[in-house]
PDB file of C-alpha atoms in Angstrom:
ATOM      1  CA  MET A   1     -40.761   1.900 -30.944  1.00 90.00           C
ATOM      2  CA  THR A   2     -37.039   2.328 -30.394  1.00 96.00           C
ATOM      3  CA  ALA A   3     -36.039   5.982 -30.521  1.00 98.00           C
ATOM      4  CA  ILE A   4     -32.274   5.485 -30.276  1.00 98.00           C
ATOM      5  CA  LYS A   5     -30.248   2.316 -30.714  1.00 98.00           C
ATOM      6  CA  ILE A   6     -26.561   2.180 -29.817  1.00 98.00           C
ATOM      7  CA  GLU A   7     -24.649  -0.893 -30.970  1.00 98.00           C
ATOM      8  CA  ASP A   8     -21.116  -1.630 -29.792  1.00 98.00           C
ATOM      9  CA  LEU A   9     -20.167   2.039 -29.600  1.00 97.00           C
ATOM     10  CA  SER A  10     -16.561   2.938 -28.848  1.00 97.00           C
ATOM     11  CA  PHE A  11     -14.862   6.313 -29.096  1.00 96.00           C
ATOM     12  CA  THR A  12     -11.215   7.303 -28.806  1.00 95.00           C
ATOM     13  CA  TYR A  13      -9.985  10.907 -28.850  1.00 92.00           C
ATOM     14  CA  PRO A  14      -7.130  11.914 -31.191  1.00 92.00           C
ATOM     15  CA  SER A  15      -4.860  11.993 -28.130  1.00 94.00           C
ATOM     16  CA  GLY A  16      -5.364   8.244 -27.801  1.00 93.00           C
ATOM     17  CA  THR A  17      -7.617   8.441 -24.738  1.00 93.00           C
ATOM     18  CA  GLN A  18     -10.491   5.989 -25.008  1.00 95.00           C
ATOM     19  CA  ALA A  19     -13.661   7.622 -23.689  1.00 96.00           C
ATOM     20  CA  LEU A  20     -16.183   4.874 -24.464  1.00 97.00           C
ATOM     21  CA  ALA A  21     -15.838   1.133 -25.036  1.00 97.00           C
ATOM     22  CA  ASN A  22     -18.405  -1.281 -26.453  1.00 97.00           C
ATOM     23  CA  ILE A  23     -21.575   0.561 -25.361  1.00 98.00           C
ATOM     24  CA  SER A  24     -24.844  -1.039 -26.455  1.00 98.00           C
ATOM     25  CA  LEU A  25     -28.338   0.009 -25.367  1.00 97.00           C
ATOM     26  CA  GLU A  26     -31.764   0.929 -26.718  1.00 97.00           C
ATOM     27  CA  VAL A  27     -33.837   3.942 -25.701  1.00 98.00           C
ATOM     28  CA  VAL A  28     -37.557   3.328 -26.113  1.00 97.00           C
ATOM     29  CA  GLU A  29     -39.626   6.212 -27.468  1.00 97.00           C
ATOM     30  CA  SER A  30     -41.335   8.294 -24.743  1.00 97.00           C
ATOM     31  CA  SER A  31     -39.020   6.961 -22.028  1.00 98.00           C
ATOM     32  CA  THR A  32     -36.679   9.030 -19.855  1.00 98.00           C
ATOM     33  CA  LEU A  33     -33.089   7.799 -19.561  1.00 98.00           C
ATOM     34  CA  ALA A  34     -30.603   9.023 -16.966  1.00 98.00           C
ATOM     35  CA  LEU A  35     -26.890   8.620 -17.712  1.00 98.00           C
ATOM     36  CA  ILE A  36     -25.103   8.542 -14.361  1.00 97.00           C
ATOM     37  CA  GLY A  37     -21.483   8.110 -13.342  1.00 95.00           C
ATOM     38  CA  SER A  38     -18.473   9.919 -11.922  1.00 91.00           C
ATOM     39  CA  ASN A  39     -16.411  12.571 -13.702  1.00 88.00           C
ATOM     40  CA  GLY A  40     -14.626  11.058 -16.697  1.00 88.00           C
ATOM     41  CA  ALA A  41     -17.074   8.188 -16.998  1.00 94.00           C
ATOM     42  CA  GLY A  42     -17.915   9.109 -20.607  1.00 94.00           C
ATOM     43  CA  LYS A  43     -21.313  10.750 -20.104  1.00 95.00           C
ATOM     44  CA  SER A  44     -20.522  14.001 -21.927  1.00 92.00           C
ATOM     45  CA  THR A  45     -18.790  12.176 -24.775  1.00 94.00           C
ATOM     46  CA  LEU A  46     -21.850   9.995 -25.233  1.00 96.00           C
ATOM     47  CA  MET A  47     -24.090  13.071 -25.281  1.00 94.00           C
ATOM     48  CA  ASP A  48     -21.868  14.666 -27.960  1.00 93.00           C
ATOM     49  CA  LEU A  49     -22.161  11.513 -30.043  1.00 96.00           C
ATOM     50  CA  LEU A  50     -25.934  11.383 -29.647  1.00 96.00           C
ATOM     51  CA  PHE A  51     -26.198  15.000 -30.784  1.00 93.00           C
ATOM     52  CA  GLY A  52     -24.047  14.322 -33.822  1.00 91.00           C
ATOM     53  CA  TRP A  53     -21.140  16.563 -32.792  1.00 89.00           C
ATOM     54  CA  LYS A  54     -18.800  13.583 -33.089  1.00 86.00           C
ATOM     55  CA  PRO A  55     -19.256  11.169 -36.026  1.00 81.00           C
ATOM     56  CA  SER A  56     -20.317   7.594 -35.303  1.00 88.00           C
ATOM     57  CA  SER A  57     -21.793   4.741 -37.312  1.00 92.00           C
ATOM     58  CA  ALA A  58     -22.963   2.938 -34.170  1.00 97.00           C
ATOM     59  CA  ILE A  59     -26.019   5.109 -33.427  1.00 98.00           C
ATOM     60  CA  THR A  60     -29.436   4.795 -35.064  1.00 97.00           C
ATOM     61  CA  LEU A  61     -32.142   7.430 -34.580  1.00 97.00           C
ATOM     62  CA  PHE A  62     -35.686   6.294 -35.355  1.00 97.00           C
ATOM     63  CA  ARG A  63     -34.335   3.445 -37.517  1.00 95.00           C
ATOM     64  CA  LYS A  64     -32.071   5.711 -39.561  1.00 96.00           C
ATOM     65  CA  PRO A  65     -28.295   5.989 -39.024  1.00 96.00           C
ATOM     66  CA  LEU A  66     -27.604   9.216 -37.156  1.00 96.00           C
ATOM     67  CA  LYS A  67     -24.788  10.160 -39.525  1.00 93.00           C
ATOM     68  CA  GLU A  68     -27.257  10.236 -42.465  1.00 95.00           C
ATOM     69  CA  TYR A  69     -29.283  13.127 -40.993  1.00 95.00           C
ATOM     70  CA  GLY A  70     -28.741  16.655 -42.268  1.00 93.00           C
ATOM     71  CA  ARG A  71     -28.449  19.361 -39.595  1.00 91.00           C
ATOM     72  CA  LYS A  72     -31.946  20.800 -40.097  1.00 93.00           C
ATOM     73  CA  GLU A  73     -33.555  17.359 -40.197  1.00 95.00           C
ATOM     74  CA  LEU A  74     -31.628  16.340 -37.107  1.00 96.00           C
ATOM     75  CA  GLY A  75     -32.764  19.540 -35.393  1.00 95.00           C
ATOM     76  CA  ARG A  76     -36.370  18.426 -35.809  1.00 97.00           C
ATOM     77  CA  HIS A  77     -35.570  15.189 -34.036  1.00 97.00           C
ATOM     78  CA  ILE A  78     -33.090  16.129 -31.289  1.00 97.00           C
ATOM     79  CA  ALA A  79     -32.747  19.251 -29.132  1.00 97.00           C
ATOM     80  CA  LEU A  80     -29.911  19.874 -26.696  1.00 96.00           C
ATOM     81  CA  VAL A  81     -29.919  21.712 -23.369  1.00 95.00           C
ATOM     82  CA  PRO A  82     -26.266  22.360 -22.388  1.00 91.00           C
ATOM     83  CA  GLN A  83     -25.153  23.018 -18.821  1.00 84.00           C
ATOM     84  CA  SER A  84     -24.659  26.675 -19.638  1.00 79.00           C
ATOM     85  CA  GLU A  85     -24.151  28.995 -22.576  1.00 82.00           C
ATOM     86  CA  HIS A  86     -22.229  32.216 -23.172  1.00 78.00           C
ATOM     87  CA  TYR A  87     -24.332  35.049 -24.597  1.00 75.00           C
ATOM     88  CA  ASN A  88     -22.485  37.207 -27.130  1.00 74.00           C
ATOM     89  CA  PHE A  89     -25.424  39.562 -27.656  1.00 79.00           C
ATOM     90  CA  SER A  90     -28.145  40.999 -25.444  1.00 85.00           C
ATOM     91  CA  PHE A  91     -31.061  39.056 -26.931  1.00 91.00           C
ATOM     92  CA  THR A  92     -34.515  39.231 -25.401  1.00 96.00           C
ATOM     93  CA  LEU A  93     -35.760  35.976 -23.940  1.00 96.00           C
ATOM     94  CA  LEU A  94     -38.279  35.735 -26.782  1.00 97.00           C
ATOM     95  CA  ASP A  95     -35.634  36.216 -29.478  1.00 95.00           C
ATOM     96  CA  TYR A  96     -33.368  33.678 -27.824  1.00 95.00           C
ATOM     97  CA  THR A  97     -36.159  31.128 -27.502  1.00 97.00           C
ATOM     98  CA  LEU A  98     -36.985  31.650 -31.181  1.00 97.00           C
ATOM     99  CA  PHE A  99     -33.580  30.162 -32.069  1.00 95.00           C
ATOM    100  CA  GLY A 100     -35.264  26.849 -31.322  1.00 97.00           C
ATOM    101  CA  ARG A 101     -37.394  27.351 -34.440  1.00 97.00           C
ATOM    102  CA  ALA A 102     -34.334  27.427 -36.753  1.00 95.00           C
ATOM    103  CA  PRO A 103     -34.782  23.839 -38.039  1.00 96.00           C
ATOM    104  CA  TYR A 104     -38.157  24.846 -39.490  1.00 95.00           C
ATOM    105  CA  LEU A 105     -37.089  28.086 -41.202  1.00 94.00           C
ATOM    106  CA  ALA A 106     -35.607  28.586 -44.637  1.00 88.00           C
ATOM    107  CA  GLU A 107     -32.183  30.231 -44.692  1.00 84.00           C
ATOM    108  CA  MET A 108     -32.423  33.964 -43.858  1.00 83.00           C
ATOM    109  CA  ALA A 109     -36.205  33.658 -43.318  1.00 88.00           C
ATOM    110  CA  SER A 110     -37.864  35.489 -40.419  1.00 91.00           C
ATOM    111  CA  PRO A 111     -39.919  33.655 -37.794  1.00 94.00           C
ATOM    112  CA  THR A 112     -43.631  33.479 -38.552  1.00 95.00           C
ATOM    113  CA  ASP A 113     -46.474  34.339 -36.189  1.00 96.00           C
ATOM    114  CA  LYS A 114     -46.737  30.607 -35.512  1.00 97.00           C
ATOM    115  CA  ASP A 115     -43.067  30.465 -34.500  1.00 97.00           C
ATOM    116  CA  VAL A 116     -43.549  33.415 -32.124  1.00 97.00           C
ATOM    117  CA  ARG A 117     -46.594  31.745 -30.579  1.00 98.00           C
ATOM    118  CA  ILE A 118     -44.669  28.497 -30.051  1.00 98.00           C
ATOM    119  CA  ALA A 119     -41.784  30.409 -28.431  1.00 98.00           C
ATOM    120  CA  TYR A 120     -44.164  32.242 -26.070  1.00 97.00           C
ATOM    121  CA  GLU A 121     -45.799  28.949 -25.119  1.00 98.00           C
ATOM    122  CA  ALA A 122     -42.365  27.480 -24.357  1.00 98.00           C
ATOM    123  CA  LEU A 123     -41.510  30.451 -22.124  1.00 97.00           C
ATOM    124  CA  GLU A 124     -44.875  30.096 -20.432  1.00 97.00           C
ATOM    125  CA  MET A 125     -44.198  26.419 -19.741  1.00 96.00           C
ATOM    126  CA  VAL A 126     -40.988  27.274 -17.857  1.00 95.00           C
ATOM    127  CA  GLY A 127     -42.564  30.239 -16.067  1.00 94.00           C
ATOM    128  CA  LEU A 128     -40.728  33.019 -17.942  1.00 95.00           C
ATOM    129  CA  ALA A 129     -43.401  34.359 -20.307  1.00 96.00           C
ATOM    130  CA  SER A 130     -43.710  37.598 -18.317  1.00 95.00           C
ATOM    131  CA  PHE A 131     -39.977  38.184 -18.923  1.00 94.00           C
ATOM    132  CA  ALA A 132     -40.208  37.684 -22.703  1.00 95.00           C
ATOM    133  CA  GLN A 133     -38.855  41.171 -23.514  1.00 96.00           C
ATOM    134  CA  ARG A 134     -36.121  41.180 -20.877  1.00 94.00           C
ATOM    135  CA  SER A 135     -32.472  40.867 -21.867  1.00 94.00           C
ATOM    136  CA  ILE A 136     -31.094  37.388 -21.492  1.00 91.00           C
ATOM    137  CA  THR A 137     -27.981  38.868 -19.842  1.00 88.00           C
ATOM    138  CA  SER A 138     -30.124  40.009 -16.891  1.00 89.00           C
ATOM    139  CA  LEU A 139     -31.119  36.488 -15.866  1.00 87.00           C
ATOM    140  CA  SER A 140     -30.022  34.655 -12.761  1.00 85.00           C
ATOM    141  CA  GLY A 141     -28.308  31.288 -13.135  1.00 82.00           C
ATOM    142  CA  GLY A 142     -31.538  29.404 -12.494  1.00 86.00           C
ATOM    143  CA  GLU A 143     -33.497  31.540 -14.957  1.00 89.00           C
ATOM    144  CA  GLY A 144     -30.768  31.049 -17.545  1.00 89.00           C
ATOM    145  CA  GLN A 145     -31.123  27.278 -17.275  1.00 90.00           C
ATOM    146  CA  LEU A 146     -34.891  27.581 -17.682  1.00 93.00           C
ATOM    147  CA  VAL A 147     -34.592  29.657 -20.857  1.00 94.00           C
ATOM    148  CA  LEU A 148     -32.231  27.043 -22.320  1.00 95.00           C
ATOM    149  CA  ILE A 149     -34.972  24.505 -21.673  1.00 96.00           C
ATOM    150  CA  ALA A 150     -37.547  26.859 -23.233  1.00 97.00           C
ATOM    151  CA  ARG A 151     -35.463  27.119 -26.406  1.00 97.00           C
ATOM    152  CA  ALA A 152     -35.333  23.321 -26.622  1.00 97.00           C
ATOM    153  CA  ILE A 153     -39.094  23.042 -26.019  1.00 98.00           C
ATOM    154  CA  ALA A 154     -39.740  25.540 -28.836  1.00 98.00           C
ATOM    155  CA  GLN A 155     -37.703  23.286 -31.111  1.00 98.00           C
ATOM    156  CA  GLN A 156     -40.481  20.659 -30.818  1.00 97.00           C
ATOM    157  CA  SER A 157     -38.052  17.786 -31.283  1.00 97.00           C
ATOM    158  CA  ARG A 158     -38.912  14.180 -30.600  1.00 97.00           C
ATOM    159  CA  VAL A 159     -35.867  13.693 -28.372  1.00 98.00           C
ATOM    160  CA  LEU A 160     -34.518  16.050 -25.710  1.00 98.00           C
ATOM    161  CA  LEU A 161     -30.914  15.809 -24.465  1.00 98.00           C
ATOM    162  CA  LEU A 162     -29.905  17.596 -21.254  1.00 97.00           C
ATOM    163  CA  ASP A 163     -26.388  17.805 -19.834  1.00 94.00           C
ATOM    164  CA  GLU A 164     -26.462  18.092 -16.022  1.00 92.00           C
ATOM    165  CA  PRO A 165     -29.737  20.081 -16.062  1.00 91.00           C
ATOM    166  CA  THR A 166     -29.799  20.787 -12.299  1.00 87.00           C
ATOM    167  CA  SER A 167     -26.087  21.051 -11.473  1.00 79.00           C
ATOM    168  CA  ALA A 168     -26.200  24.784 -10.625  1.00 75.00           C
ATOM    169  CA  LEU A 169     -29.784  25.117  -9.411  1.00 83.00           C
ATOM    170  CA  ASP A 170     -31.209  25.848  -5.982  1.00 86.00           C
ATOM    171  CA  PRO A 171     -33.868  23.465  -4.586  1.00 88.00           C
ATOM    172  CA  ALA A 172     -36.821  25.527  -5.892  1.00 88.00           C
ATOM    173  CA  ASN A 173     -35.516  25.646  -9.465  1.00 87.00           C
ATOM    174  CA  ARG A 174     -34.462  21.992  -9.237  1.00 88.00           C
ATOM    175  CA  ARG A 175     -38.058  21.082  -8.404  1.00 91.00           C
ATOM    176  CA  LYS A 176     -39.308  23.277 -11.259  1.00 92.00           C
ATOM    177  CA  VAL A 177     -37.039  21.476 -13.745  1.00 92.00           C
ATOM    178  CA  ILE A 178     -38.300  18.112 -12.507  1.00 93.00           C
ATOM    179  CA  GLU A 179     -41.901  19.275 -13.006  1.00 95.00           C
ATOM    180  CA  ILE A 180     -41.173  20.606 -16.521  1.00 96.00           C
ATOM    181  CA  LEU A 181     -39.382  17.457 -17.640  1.00 96.00           C
ATOM    182  CA  SER A 182     -42.033  15.217 -16.074  1.00 96.00           C
ATOM    183  CA  SER A 183     -44.687  17.129 -18.026  1.00 96.00           C
ATOM    184  CA  LEU A 184     -42.725  16.704 -21.276  1.00 97.00           C
ATOM    185  CA  HIS A 185     -42.373  12.985 -20.553  1.00 96.00           C
ATOM    186  CA  GLU A 186     -46.136  12.709 -20.033  1.00 96.00           C
ATOM    187  CA  GLN A 187     -46.604  14.399 -23.438  1.00 95.00           C
ATOM    188  CA  GLY A 188     -44.553  11.635 -25.050  1.00 96.00           C
ATOM    189  CA  LYS A 189     -41.139  13.295 -25.325  1.00 97.00           C
ATOM    190  CA  THR A 190     -38.102  10.993 -25.220  1.00 98.00           C
ATOM    191  CA  ILE A 191     -35.650  12.466 -22.703  1.00 98.00           C
ATOM    192  CA  ILE A 192     -32.000  11.643 -22.051  1.00 98.00           C
ATOM    193  CA  PHE A 193     -30.055  13.488 -19.372  1.00 97.00           C
ATOM    194  CA  THR A 194     -26.732  13.237 -17.564  1.00 97.00           C
ATOM    195  CA  THR A 195     -26.387  13.746 -13.833  1.00 94.00           C
ATOM    196  CA  HIS A 196     -24.128  13.043 -10.869  1.00 89.00           C
ATOM    197  CA  ASP A 197     -27.195  13.033  -8.619  1.00 90.00           C
ATOM    198  CA  ALA A 198     -28.575   9.510  -8.220  1.00 94.00           C
ATOM    199  CA  GLN A 199     -31.591  10.853  -6.304  1.00 93.00           C
ATOM    200  CA  PHE A 200     -32.500  13.206  -9.164  1.00 93.00           C
ATOM    201  CA  ALA A 201     -32.046  10.365 -11.646  1.00 95.00           C
ATOM    202  CA  TYR A 202     -34.408   8.149  -9.675  1.00 96.00           C
ATOM    203  CA  GLU A 203     -37.051  10.861  -9.276  1.00 93.00           C
ATOM    204  CA  LEU A 204     -37.215  11.676 -12.993  1.00 96.00           C
ATOM    205  CA  ALA A 205     -36.030   8.721 -15.065  1.00 97.00           C
ATOM    206  CA  THR A 206     -37.820   5.588 -16.181  1.00 98.00           C
ATOM    207  CA  HIS A 207     -34.491   3.958 -17.118  1.00 98.00           C
ATOM    208  CA  VAL A 208     -30.909   4.378 -15.934  1.00 98.00           C
ATOM    209  CA  ALA A 209     -27.564   3.673 -17.624  1.00 98.00           C
ATOM    210  CA  MET A 210     -24.531   3.540 -15.343  1.00 98.00           C
ATOM    211  CA  LEU A 211     -21.210   4.468 -16.992  1.00 98.00           C
ATOM    212  CA  LYS A 212     -17.910   3.682 -15.297  1.00 97.00           C
ATOM    213  CA  GLY A 213     -14.554   4.179 -16.959  1.00 95.00           C
ATOM    214  CA  GLY A 214     -16.163   4.501 -20.377  1.00 97.00           C
ATOM    215  CA  LYS A 215     -17.977   1.176 -20.063  1.00 97.00           C
ATOM    216  CA  LEU A 216     -21.614   0.346 -19.387  1.00 98.00           C
ATOM    217  CA  LEU A 217     -21.805  -0.983 -15.844  1.00 98.00           C
ATOM    218  CA  ALA A 218     -25.576  -1.489 -15.859  1.00 98.00           C
ATOM    219  CA  PHE A 219     -28.661  -0.546 -17.876  1.00 98.00           C
ATOM    220  CA  GLY A 220     -32.355  -1.129 -17.238  1.00 98.00           C
ATOM    221  CA  THR A 221     -35.368   0.300 -15.486  1.00 98.00           C
ATOM    222  CA  LYS A 222     -34.528   2.473 -12.500  1.00 97.00           C
ATOM    223  CA  GLU A 223     -35.974  -0.138 -10.150  1.00 96.00           C
ATOM    224  CA  GLU A 224     -33.630  -2.770 -11.611  1.00 96.00           C
ATOM    225  CA  VAL A 225     -30.493  -0.655 -11.742  1.00 96.00           C
ATOM    226  CA  VAL A 226     -30.577   1.823  -8.842  1.00 97.00           C
ATOM    227  CA  THR A 227     -29.526  -0.486  -6.025  1.00 97.00           C
ATOM    228  CA  SER A 228     -27.201  -0.018  -3.075  1.00 97.00           C
ATOM    229  CA  SER A 229     -24.640  -2.474  -4.442  1.00 97.00           C
ATOM    230  CA  LEU A 230     -24.502  -1.046  -7.977  1.00 98.00           C
ATOM    231  CA  LEU A 231     -24.357   2.571  -6.776  1.00 98.00           C
ATOM    232  CA  THR A 232     -21.550   1.669  -4.355  1.00 97.00           C
ATOM    233  CA  THR A 233     -19.625   0.052  -7.215  1.00 97.00           C
ATOM    234  CA  LEU A 234     -20.334   2.966  -9.551  1.00 97.00           C
ATOM    235  CA  TYR A 235     -19.200   5.763  -7.220  1.00 95.00           C
ATOM    236  CA  GLU A 236     -16.705   3.725  -5.181  1.00 96.00           C
ATOM    237  CA  THR A 237     -18.225   4.955  -1.942  1.00 95.00           C
ATOM    238  CA  PRO A 238     -20.854   3.345   0.327  1.00 97.00           C
ATOM    239  CA  MET A 239     -24.364   4.244  -0.836  1.00 96.00           C
ATOM    240  CA  THR A 240     -27.742   3.073   0.371  1.00 97.00           C
ATOM    241  CA  VAL A 241     -31.126   2.938  -1.360  1.00 96.00           C
ATOM    242  CA  CYS A 242     -34.068   2.710   1.002  1.00 94.00           C
ATOM    243  CA  ALA A 243     -37.823   3.281   1.119  1.00 89.00           C
ATOM    244  CA  VAL A 244     -39.009   5.988   3.534  1.00 90.00           C
ATOM    245  CA  GLY A 245     -42.642   7.071   3.752  1.00 87.00           C
ATOM    246  CA  GLY A 246     -43.487   5.643   0.354  1.00 86.00           C
ATOM    247  CA  LYS A 247     -40.507   7.328  -1.337  1.00 91.00           C
ATOM    248  CA  THR A 248     -37.157   5.976  -2.443  1.00 93.00           C
ATOM    249  CA  LEU A 249     -34.233   7.832  -0.871  1.00 94.00           C
ATOM    250  CA  ILE A 250     -30.562   7.494  -1.777  1.00 95.00           C
ATOM    251  CA  TYR A 251     -27.773   8.565   0.559  1.00 89.00           C
TER     252      TYR A 251
END
């Protein structure tokens, strides 16, 4: 089943700058799509459109136009993990993760025991359950990224969007994020993420979309798309894809 269908999508900012032009692609349910490209390629704009922050009639989510979803209904279908987030209050990790349950709660209603259990399980999945009562302001950068992922997991959406999920992580936390997202993929979650890192994209994704200058340069399975010639065109610098010891390396 198609999870997301984009048909001839273009977007121009009020300033007159065109960010995207004639983008068309389909994201199959339970697949993992990497959006790769240089700065200004249109990746973040596309993520904003997929999350409904910018209106568009060119996107369909599970056979229903995205613009027809209410915010709570959309929250049950799509969760977003931003690159970072500013914390205005000193929430505990558990309280912060419980924000992911908002699409299932009536207005002004308190989380149920079930919601608390789901939030704990999400923290456990990212390795932060023992920190559940710690203040979110005490976290390191890597831990902060993991709790953002935990909040999205607690949301139990069908689709997970991540904007540069490993951009500020050390190698250990990068590997942890790959393991978490791989586990979610195995559970049937549809995942879409942006990255500058072609190696990370290849390790995690089943499909890759290359954006260059707001246009779709290539889209397909990672084996079809992640080639030396296409990566060199995409980043305008010599890049090589090779097999070493049974693994695919990009440099």
